[in-house]
Coordinates of C-alpha atoms and ligand atoms in Angstrom, one line a residue:
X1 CA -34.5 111.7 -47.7
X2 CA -31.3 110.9 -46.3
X3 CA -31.9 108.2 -43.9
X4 CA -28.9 107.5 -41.1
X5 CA -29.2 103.1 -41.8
X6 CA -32.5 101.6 -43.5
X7 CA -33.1 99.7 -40.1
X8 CA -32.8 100.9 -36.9
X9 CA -32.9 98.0 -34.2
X10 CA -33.8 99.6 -30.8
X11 CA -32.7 97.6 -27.7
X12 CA -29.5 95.3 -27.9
X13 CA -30.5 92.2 -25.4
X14 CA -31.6 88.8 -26.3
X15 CA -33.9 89.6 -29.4
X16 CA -32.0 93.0 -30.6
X17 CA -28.4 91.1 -31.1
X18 CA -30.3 87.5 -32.2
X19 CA -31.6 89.8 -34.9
X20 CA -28.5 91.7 -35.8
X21 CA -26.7 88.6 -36.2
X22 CA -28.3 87.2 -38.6
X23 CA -28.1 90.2 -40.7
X24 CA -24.3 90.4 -40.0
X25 CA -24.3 87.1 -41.7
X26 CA -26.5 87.5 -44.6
X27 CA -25.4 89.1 -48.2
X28 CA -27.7 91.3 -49.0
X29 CA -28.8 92.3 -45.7
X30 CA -29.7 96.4 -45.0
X31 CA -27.6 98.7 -43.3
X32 CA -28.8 98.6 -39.4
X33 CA -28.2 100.7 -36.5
X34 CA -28.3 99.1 -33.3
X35 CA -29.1 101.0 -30.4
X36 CA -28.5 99.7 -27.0
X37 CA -28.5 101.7 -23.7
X38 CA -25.8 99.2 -21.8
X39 CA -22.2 100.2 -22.2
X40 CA -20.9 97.2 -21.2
X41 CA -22.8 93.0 -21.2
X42 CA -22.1 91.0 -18.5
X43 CA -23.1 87.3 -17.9
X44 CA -26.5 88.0 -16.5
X45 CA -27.9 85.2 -16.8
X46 CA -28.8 82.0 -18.1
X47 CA -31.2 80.7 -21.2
X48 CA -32.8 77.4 -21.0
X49 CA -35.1 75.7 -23.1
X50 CA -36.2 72.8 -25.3
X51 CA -34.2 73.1 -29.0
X52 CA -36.8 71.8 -30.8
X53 CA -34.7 73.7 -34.2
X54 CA -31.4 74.3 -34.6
X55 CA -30.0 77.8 -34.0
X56 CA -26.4 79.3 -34.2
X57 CA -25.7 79.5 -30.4
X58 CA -25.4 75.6 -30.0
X59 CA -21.3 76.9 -29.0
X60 CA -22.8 78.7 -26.1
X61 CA -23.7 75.7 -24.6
X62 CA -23.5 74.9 -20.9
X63 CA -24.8 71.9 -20.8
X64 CA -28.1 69.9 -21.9
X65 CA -30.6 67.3 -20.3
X66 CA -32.6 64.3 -21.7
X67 CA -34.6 64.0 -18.5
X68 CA -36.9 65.8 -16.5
X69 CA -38.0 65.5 -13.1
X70 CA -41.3 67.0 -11.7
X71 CA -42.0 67.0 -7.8
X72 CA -44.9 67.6 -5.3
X73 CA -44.9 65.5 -1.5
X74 CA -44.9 62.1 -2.2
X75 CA -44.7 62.4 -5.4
X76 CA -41.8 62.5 -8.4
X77 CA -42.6 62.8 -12.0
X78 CA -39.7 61.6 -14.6
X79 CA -40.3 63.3 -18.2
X80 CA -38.1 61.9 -21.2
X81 CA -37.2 64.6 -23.7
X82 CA -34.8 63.1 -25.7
X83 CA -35.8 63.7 -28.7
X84 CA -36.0 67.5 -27.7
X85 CA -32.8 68.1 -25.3
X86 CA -33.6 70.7 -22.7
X87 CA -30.5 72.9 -23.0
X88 CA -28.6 76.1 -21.3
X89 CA -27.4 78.9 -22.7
X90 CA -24.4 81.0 -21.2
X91 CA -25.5 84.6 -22.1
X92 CA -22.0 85.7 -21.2
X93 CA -21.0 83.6 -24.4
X94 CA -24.0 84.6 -26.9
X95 CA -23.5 88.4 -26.2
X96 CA -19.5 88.1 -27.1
X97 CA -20.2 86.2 -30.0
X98 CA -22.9 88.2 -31.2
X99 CA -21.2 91.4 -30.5
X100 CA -18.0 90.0 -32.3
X101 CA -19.9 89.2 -35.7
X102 CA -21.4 92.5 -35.3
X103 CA -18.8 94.2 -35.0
X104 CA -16.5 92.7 -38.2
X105 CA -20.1 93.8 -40.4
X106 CA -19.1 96.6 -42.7
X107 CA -22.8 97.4 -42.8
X108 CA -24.2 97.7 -38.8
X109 CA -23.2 100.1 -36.5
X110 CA -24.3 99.6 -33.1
X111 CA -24.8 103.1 -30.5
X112 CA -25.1 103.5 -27.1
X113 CA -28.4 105.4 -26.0
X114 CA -31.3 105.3 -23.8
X115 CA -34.4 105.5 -27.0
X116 CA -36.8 108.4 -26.0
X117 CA -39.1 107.9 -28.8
X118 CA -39.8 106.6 -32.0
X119 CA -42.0 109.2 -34.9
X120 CA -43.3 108.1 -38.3
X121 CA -43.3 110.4 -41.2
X122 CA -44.4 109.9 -45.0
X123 CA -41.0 109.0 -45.9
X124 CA -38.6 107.8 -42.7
X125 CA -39.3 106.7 -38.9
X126 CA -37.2 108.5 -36.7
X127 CA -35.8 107.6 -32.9
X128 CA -34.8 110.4 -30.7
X129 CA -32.4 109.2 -27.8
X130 CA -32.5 111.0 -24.4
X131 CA -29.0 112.4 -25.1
X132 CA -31.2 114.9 -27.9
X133 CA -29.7 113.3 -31.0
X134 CA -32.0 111.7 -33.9
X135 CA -32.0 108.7 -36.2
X136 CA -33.7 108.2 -39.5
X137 CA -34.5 104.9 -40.7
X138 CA -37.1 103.1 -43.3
X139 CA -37.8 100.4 -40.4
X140 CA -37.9 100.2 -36.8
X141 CA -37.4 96.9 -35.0
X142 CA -38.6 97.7 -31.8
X143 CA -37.3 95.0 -29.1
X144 CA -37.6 97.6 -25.6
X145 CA -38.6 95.9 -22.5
X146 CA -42.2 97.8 -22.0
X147 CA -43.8 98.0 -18.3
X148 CA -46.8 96.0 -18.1
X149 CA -49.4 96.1 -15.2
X150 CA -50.9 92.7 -15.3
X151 CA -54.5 91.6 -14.5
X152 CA -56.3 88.7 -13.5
X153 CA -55.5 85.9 -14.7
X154 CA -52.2 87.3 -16.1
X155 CA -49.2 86.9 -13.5
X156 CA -45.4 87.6 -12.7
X157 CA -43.4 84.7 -12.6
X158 CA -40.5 86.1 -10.2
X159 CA -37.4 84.2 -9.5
X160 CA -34.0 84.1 -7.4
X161 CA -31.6 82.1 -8.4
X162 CA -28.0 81.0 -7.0
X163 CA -25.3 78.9 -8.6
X164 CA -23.8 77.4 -6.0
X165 CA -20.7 74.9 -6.3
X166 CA -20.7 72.5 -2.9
X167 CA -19.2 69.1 -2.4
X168 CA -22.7 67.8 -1.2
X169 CA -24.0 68.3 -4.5
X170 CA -24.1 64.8 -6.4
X171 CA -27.6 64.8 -8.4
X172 CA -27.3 65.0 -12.2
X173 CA -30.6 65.0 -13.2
X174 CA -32.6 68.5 -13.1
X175 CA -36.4 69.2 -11.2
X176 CA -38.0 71.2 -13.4
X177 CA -41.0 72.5 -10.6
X178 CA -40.0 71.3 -6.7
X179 CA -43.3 71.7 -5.1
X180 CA -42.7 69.8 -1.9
X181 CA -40.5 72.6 -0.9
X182 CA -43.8 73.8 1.0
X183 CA -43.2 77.6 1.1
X184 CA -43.5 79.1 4.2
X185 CA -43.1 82.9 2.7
X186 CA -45.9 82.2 -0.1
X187 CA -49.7 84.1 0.2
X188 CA -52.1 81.6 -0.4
X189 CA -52.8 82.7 -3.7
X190 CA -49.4 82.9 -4.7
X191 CA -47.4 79.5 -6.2
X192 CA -43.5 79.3 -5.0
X193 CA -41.7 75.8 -6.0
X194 CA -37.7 75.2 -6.7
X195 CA -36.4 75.0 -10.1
X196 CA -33.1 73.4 -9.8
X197 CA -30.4 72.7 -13.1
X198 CA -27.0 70.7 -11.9
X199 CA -24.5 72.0 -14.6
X200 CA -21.5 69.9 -13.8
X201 CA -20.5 67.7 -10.4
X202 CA -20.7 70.0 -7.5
X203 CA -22.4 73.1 -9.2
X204 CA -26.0 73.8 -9.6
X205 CA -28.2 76.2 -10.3
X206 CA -31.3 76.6 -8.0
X207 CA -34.2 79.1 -8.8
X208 CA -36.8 80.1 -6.0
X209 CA -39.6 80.9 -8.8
X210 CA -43.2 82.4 -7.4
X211 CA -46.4 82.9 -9.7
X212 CA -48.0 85.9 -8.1
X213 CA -50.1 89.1 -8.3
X214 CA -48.0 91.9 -7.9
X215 CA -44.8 91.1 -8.5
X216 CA -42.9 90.0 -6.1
X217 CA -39.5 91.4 -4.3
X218 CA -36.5 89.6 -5.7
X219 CA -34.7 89.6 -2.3
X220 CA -37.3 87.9 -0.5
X221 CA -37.4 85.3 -2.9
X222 CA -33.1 85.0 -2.5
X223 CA -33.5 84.7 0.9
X224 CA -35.9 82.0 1.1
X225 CA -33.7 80.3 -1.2
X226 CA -30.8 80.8 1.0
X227 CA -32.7 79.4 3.9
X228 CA -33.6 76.2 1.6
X229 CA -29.8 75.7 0.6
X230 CA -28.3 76.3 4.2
X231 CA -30.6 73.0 5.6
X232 CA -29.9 71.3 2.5
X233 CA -26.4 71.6 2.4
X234 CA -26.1 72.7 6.1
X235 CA -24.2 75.5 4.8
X236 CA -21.5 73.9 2.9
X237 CA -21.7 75.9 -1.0
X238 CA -20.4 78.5 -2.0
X239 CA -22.4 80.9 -4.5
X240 CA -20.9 81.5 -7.8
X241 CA -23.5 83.5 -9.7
X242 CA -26.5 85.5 -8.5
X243 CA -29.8 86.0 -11.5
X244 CA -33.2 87.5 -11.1
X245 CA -35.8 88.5 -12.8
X246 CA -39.4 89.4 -13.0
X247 CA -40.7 88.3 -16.2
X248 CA -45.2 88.9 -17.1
X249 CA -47.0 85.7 -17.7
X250 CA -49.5 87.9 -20.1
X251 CA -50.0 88.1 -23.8
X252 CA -48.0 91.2 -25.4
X253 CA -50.5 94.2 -25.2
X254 CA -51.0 96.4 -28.0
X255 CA -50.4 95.7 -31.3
X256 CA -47.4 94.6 -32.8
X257 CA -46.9 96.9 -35.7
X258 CA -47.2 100.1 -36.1
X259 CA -46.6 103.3 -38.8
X260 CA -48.1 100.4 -41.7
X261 CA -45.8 97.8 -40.8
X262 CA -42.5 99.8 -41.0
X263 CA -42.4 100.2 -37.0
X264 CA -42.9 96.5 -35.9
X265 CA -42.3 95.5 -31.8
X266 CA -40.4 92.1 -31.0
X267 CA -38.7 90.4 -28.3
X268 CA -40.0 88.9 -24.8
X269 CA -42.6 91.9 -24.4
X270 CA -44.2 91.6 -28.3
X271 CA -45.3 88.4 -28.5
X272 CA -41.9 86.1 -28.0
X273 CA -42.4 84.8 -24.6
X274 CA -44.6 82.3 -23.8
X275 CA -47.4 83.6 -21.4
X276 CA -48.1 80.5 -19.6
X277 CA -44.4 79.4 -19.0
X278 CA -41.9 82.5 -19.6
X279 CA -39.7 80.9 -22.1
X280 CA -38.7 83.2 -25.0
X281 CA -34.8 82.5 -26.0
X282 CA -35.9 79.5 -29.0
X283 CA -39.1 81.7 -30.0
X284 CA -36.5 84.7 -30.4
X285 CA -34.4 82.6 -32.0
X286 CA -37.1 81.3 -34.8
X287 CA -38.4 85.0 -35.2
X288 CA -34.9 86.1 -35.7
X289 CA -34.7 83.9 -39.1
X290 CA -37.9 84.5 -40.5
X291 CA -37.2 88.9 -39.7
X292 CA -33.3 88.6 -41.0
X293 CA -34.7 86.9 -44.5
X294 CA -37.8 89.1 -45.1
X295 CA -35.2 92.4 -44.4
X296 CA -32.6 90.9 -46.8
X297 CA -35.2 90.1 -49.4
X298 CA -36.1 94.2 -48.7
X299 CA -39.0 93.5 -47.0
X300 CA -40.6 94.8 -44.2
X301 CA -39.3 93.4 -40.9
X302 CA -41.5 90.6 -39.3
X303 CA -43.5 90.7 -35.7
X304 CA -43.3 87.7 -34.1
X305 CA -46.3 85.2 -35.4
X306 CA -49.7 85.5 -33.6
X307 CA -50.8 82.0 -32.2
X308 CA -54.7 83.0 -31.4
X309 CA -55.1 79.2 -30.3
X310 CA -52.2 79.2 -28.1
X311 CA -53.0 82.5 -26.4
X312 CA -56.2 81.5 -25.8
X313 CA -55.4 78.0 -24.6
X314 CA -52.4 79.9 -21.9
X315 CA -55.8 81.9 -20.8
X316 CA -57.8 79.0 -19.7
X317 CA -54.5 77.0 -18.3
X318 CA -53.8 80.3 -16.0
X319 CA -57.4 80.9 -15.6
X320 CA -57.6 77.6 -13.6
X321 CA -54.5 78.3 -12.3
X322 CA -56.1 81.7 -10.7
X323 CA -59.0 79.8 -9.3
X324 CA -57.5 77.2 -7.8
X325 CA -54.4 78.1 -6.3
X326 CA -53.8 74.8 -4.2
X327 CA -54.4 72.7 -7.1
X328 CA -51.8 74.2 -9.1
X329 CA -49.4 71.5 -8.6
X330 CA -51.4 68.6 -9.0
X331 CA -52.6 70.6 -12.4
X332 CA -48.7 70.8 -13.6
X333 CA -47.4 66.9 -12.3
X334 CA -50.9 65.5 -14.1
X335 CA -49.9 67.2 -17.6
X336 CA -46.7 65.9 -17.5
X337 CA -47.4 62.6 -16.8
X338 CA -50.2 62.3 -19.1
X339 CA -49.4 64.1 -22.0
X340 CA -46.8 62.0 -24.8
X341 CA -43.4 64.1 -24.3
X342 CA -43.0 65.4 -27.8
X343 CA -46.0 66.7 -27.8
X344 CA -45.9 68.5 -24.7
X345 CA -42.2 70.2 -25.3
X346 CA -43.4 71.6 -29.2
X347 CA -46.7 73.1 -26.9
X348 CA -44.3 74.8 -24.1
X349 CA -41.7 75.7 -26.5
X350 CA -45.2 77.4 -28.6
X351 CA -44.6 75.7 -31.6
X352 CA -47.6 72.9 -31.4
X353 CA -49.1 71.2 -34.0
X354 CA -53.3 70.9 -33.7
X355 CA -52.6 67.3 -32.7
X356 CA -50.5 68.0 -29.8
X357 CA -52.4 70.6 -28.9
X358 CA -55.4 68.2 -28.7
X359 CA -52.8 65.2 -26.8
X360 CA -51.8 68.3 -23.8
X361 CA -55.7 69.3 -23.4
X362 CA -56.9 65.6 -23.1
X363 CA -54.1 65.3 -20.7
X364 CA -55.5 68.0 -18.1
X365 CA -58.6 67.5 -16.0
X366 CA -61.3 68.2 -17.4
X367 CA -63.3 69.9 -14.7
X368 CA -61.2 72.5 -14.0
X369 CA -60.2 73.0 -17.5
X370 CA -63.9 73.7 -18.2
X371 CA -64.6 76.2 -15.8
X372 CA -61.6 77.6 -16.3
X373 CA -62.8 77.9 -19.9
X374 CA -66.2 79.3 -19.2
X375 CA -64.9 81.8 -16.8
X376 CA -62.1 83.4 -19.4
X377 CA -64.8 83.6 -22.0
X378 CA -67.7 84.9 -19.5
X379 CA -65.3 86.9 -16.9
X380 CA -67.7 87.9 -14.4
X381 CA -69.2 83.9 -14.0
X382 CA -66.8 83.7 -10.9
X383 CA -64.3 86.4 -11.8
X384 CA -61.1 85.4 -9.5
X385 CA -60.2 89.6 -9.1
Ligands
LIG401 C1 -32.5 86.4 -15.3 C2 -33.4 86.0 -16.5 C3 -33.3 84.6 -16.9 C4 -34.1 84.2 -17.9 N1 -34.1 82.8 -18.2 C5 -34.8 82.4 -19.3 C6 -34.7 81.0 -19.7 O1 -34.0 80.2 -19.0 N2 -35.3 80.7 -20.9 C7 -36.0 81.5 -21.6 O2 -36.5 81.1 -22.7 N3 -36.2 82.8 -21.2 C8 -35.6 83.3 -20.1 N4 -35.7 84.6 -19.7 C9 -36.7 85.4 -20.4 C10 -36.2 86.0 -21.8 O3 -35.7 85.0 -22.6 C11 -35.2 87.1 -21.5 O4 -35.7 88.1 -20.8 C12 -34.6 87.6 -22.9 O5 -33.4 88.3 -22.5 C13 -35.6 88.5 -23.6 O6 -35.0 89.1 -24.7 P1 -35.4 90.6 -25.2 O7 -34.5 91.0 -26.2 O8 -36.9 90.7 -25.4 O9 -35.1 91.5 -23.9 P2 -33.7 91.9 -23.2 O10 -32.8 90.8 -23.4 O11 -34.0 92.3 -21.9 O12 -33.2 93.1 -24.1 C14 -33.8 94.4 -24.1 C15 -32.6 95.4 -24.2 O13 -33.1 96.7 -24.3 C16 -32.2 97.5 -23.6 N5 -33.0 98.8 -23.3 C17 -33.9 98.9 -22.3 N6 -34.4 100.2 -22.4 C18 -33.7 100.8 -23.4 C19 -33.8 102.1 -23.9 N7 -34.7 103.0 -23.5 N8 -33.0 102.4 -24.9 C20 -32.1 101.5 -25.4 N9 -32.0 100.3 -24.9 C21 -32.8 99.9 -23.9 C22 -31.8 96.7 -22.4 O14 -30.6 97.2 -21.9 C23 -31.7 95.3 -23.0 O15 -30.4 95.1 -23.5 C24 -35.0 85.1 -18.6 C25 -35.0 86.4 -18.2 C26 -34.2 86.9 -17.2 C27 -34.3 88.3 -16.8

């Protein structure tokens, strides 16, 4: 069987190019088609996250932060993560570089196509693209965004944000979750609070996030946030850079490989993104190692790893955020200014040892936490929808 490239990468975003990369880099590495429906990458947006690991993008970066700040009414929250800089990545910056290593690789071509489908036969997989043509590879590494309709407790964390440069801008240390900003556009069941990075003097970035049930409209959310900057700034900024996004707070569904293990799924929507917080760049990053060595060594691309522990523990945590809406806050500012810092950042970022999964659960109320607990394992106890 003549195959077109032994892997075929479908989707050419965060995961797809972190992916490709590495095998640009690596002797030994298969030949690879990459297939990516964008003709053209612009800076779209921002990555931020604790680098608990290194991982070759450290050039792409903005800027990084060794303090936190947490904030409800009356109340501020400083968290020290030294130890674990929370960083930003300039996407504009990994997709050139990524494209550029790419491209010098004798042995990956990359397409553009909109994937229609992917069959598995005895001997190949093959992905047809909407423009009729056909590709045959041994493995598909399948990193497509896939639509999700989410259920209780499962919910969309939907954000605005706005770089602004202004001269009225003078803090340097970023709030993580603002929670005094008091929403006036939120449902009660729905959680709005400010997420806001400064990047240099003068220029921030400011994100009005929601947790809700549908998703939310991304202009609704941008104009609340431009309300919140004109009285803050009384209308002195100027915005340099617009991002939003919708991203599922939900464990991956279905499973993530498929045709024996030679069609495996990856990215934010397999299993990379954290369900209770939305980060995915590091996790991409870390799956991206382990996949590039086990296709150089010829074997079977990797999914990323299933955490049973930490899907069930983001089930109880949004569980109890489900039933008790108002409390939310309270629930976030008590974990992190309980729980030791190390041990907190390894359990966001999803890479906790038992111990600090043990230090961030003895760190939450236990009330809530129980119920919570008893309601995701018995549904209908006081089912929240
Ligand atoms: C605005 C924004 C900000 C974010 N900020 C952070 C952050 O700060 N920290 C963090 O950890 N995570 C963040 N995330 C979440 C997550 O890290 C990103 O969504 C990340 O890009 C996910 O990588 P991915 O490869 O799974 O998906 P994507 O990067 O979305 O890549 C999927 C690719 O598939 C392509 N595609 C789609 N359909 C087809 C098709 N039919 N055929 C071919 N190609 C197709 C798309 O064009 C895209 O390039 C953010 C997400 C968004 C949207």
């Amino acid at each position: 069987m003549n195959l077109d490239a032994e892997v075929l990468i479908l989707g050419g975003g965060c995961a797809g190019l972190s992916l490709a990369y590495r095998l640009a880099n690596q002797p030994g590495s298969p030949t690879v088609i990459l297939i990516e429906a964008r003709r053209r990458y612009v800076n779209d947006r921002t990555w931020c996250g604790w680098r608990i690991e290194p991982h070759p993008f450290a050039h792409c970066l903005v800027t990084q932060w060794h303090t936190l700040r947490l904030r409800d009414t009356g109340r501020e929250i400083e968290f020290n993560c030294a130890d674990y800089p929370y960083e930003m990545i300039d996407a504009g910056c990994f997709y050139t570089s990524c494209l550029s290593r790419i491209d010098a690789a004798g042995h990956i071509e990359r397409r553009v196509g909109r994937v229609a489908g992917v069959d598995a036969h005895r001997s190949h997989l093959e992905v047809s693209l909407e423009n009729g043509s056909r590709l045959r590879g041994r493995w598909v590494v399948d990193t497509l965004p896939r639509p999700a309709r989410l259920v209780a407790p499962w919910r969309w964390q939907d954000f605005a944000g706005l770089e602004v440069s202004s001269p009225r801008l003078e803090d340097t240390e970023p709030t993580l979750m603002d929670f005094s900003i008091k929403s006036e556009i939120a449902e009660p069941d729905q959680l709005d609070f400010l997420y806001r990075l400064p990047i240099a003097p003068g220029r921030t970035l400011f994100e009005w996030t929601r947790f809700a049930r549908p998703a939310s409209d991304p202009h609704l959310l941008e104009q609340a946030l431009h309300r919140y900057l004109d009285q803050l700034l009384d209308g002195d900024y100027r915005v340099l850079r617009h991002e939003h996004g919708s991203l599922p707070m939900a464990p991956p569904s279905g499973r993530p490989s498929r045709a024996g293990g030679r069609h495996i799924l990856a990215g934010a929507y397999a299993g990379a993104m954290r369900a209770s917080t939305g980060y995915a760049f590091h996790a991409i990053q870390r799956w991206s190692d382990h996949c590039a060595s086990a296709l150089s060594r010829g074997e079977a691309p990797r999914p990323a790893p299933s955490r049973r522990a930490i899907a069930a523990l983001d089930r109880i945590f949004m569980t109890a955020l489900e039933r008790h809406p108002p409390d939310a806050a309270a629930l976030f500012c008590q974990l992190f200014e309980r729980c030791p810092s190390d041990a907190l950042v390894r359990f966001l970022a999803g890479h906790p040892s038992l111990s600090d999964v043990g230090r961030v659960i003895n760190s939450l109320p236990k009330l809530p936490l129980l119920t919570a607990a008893l309601a995701s394992v018995v549904p209908n106890s006081k089912s929240p929808r």
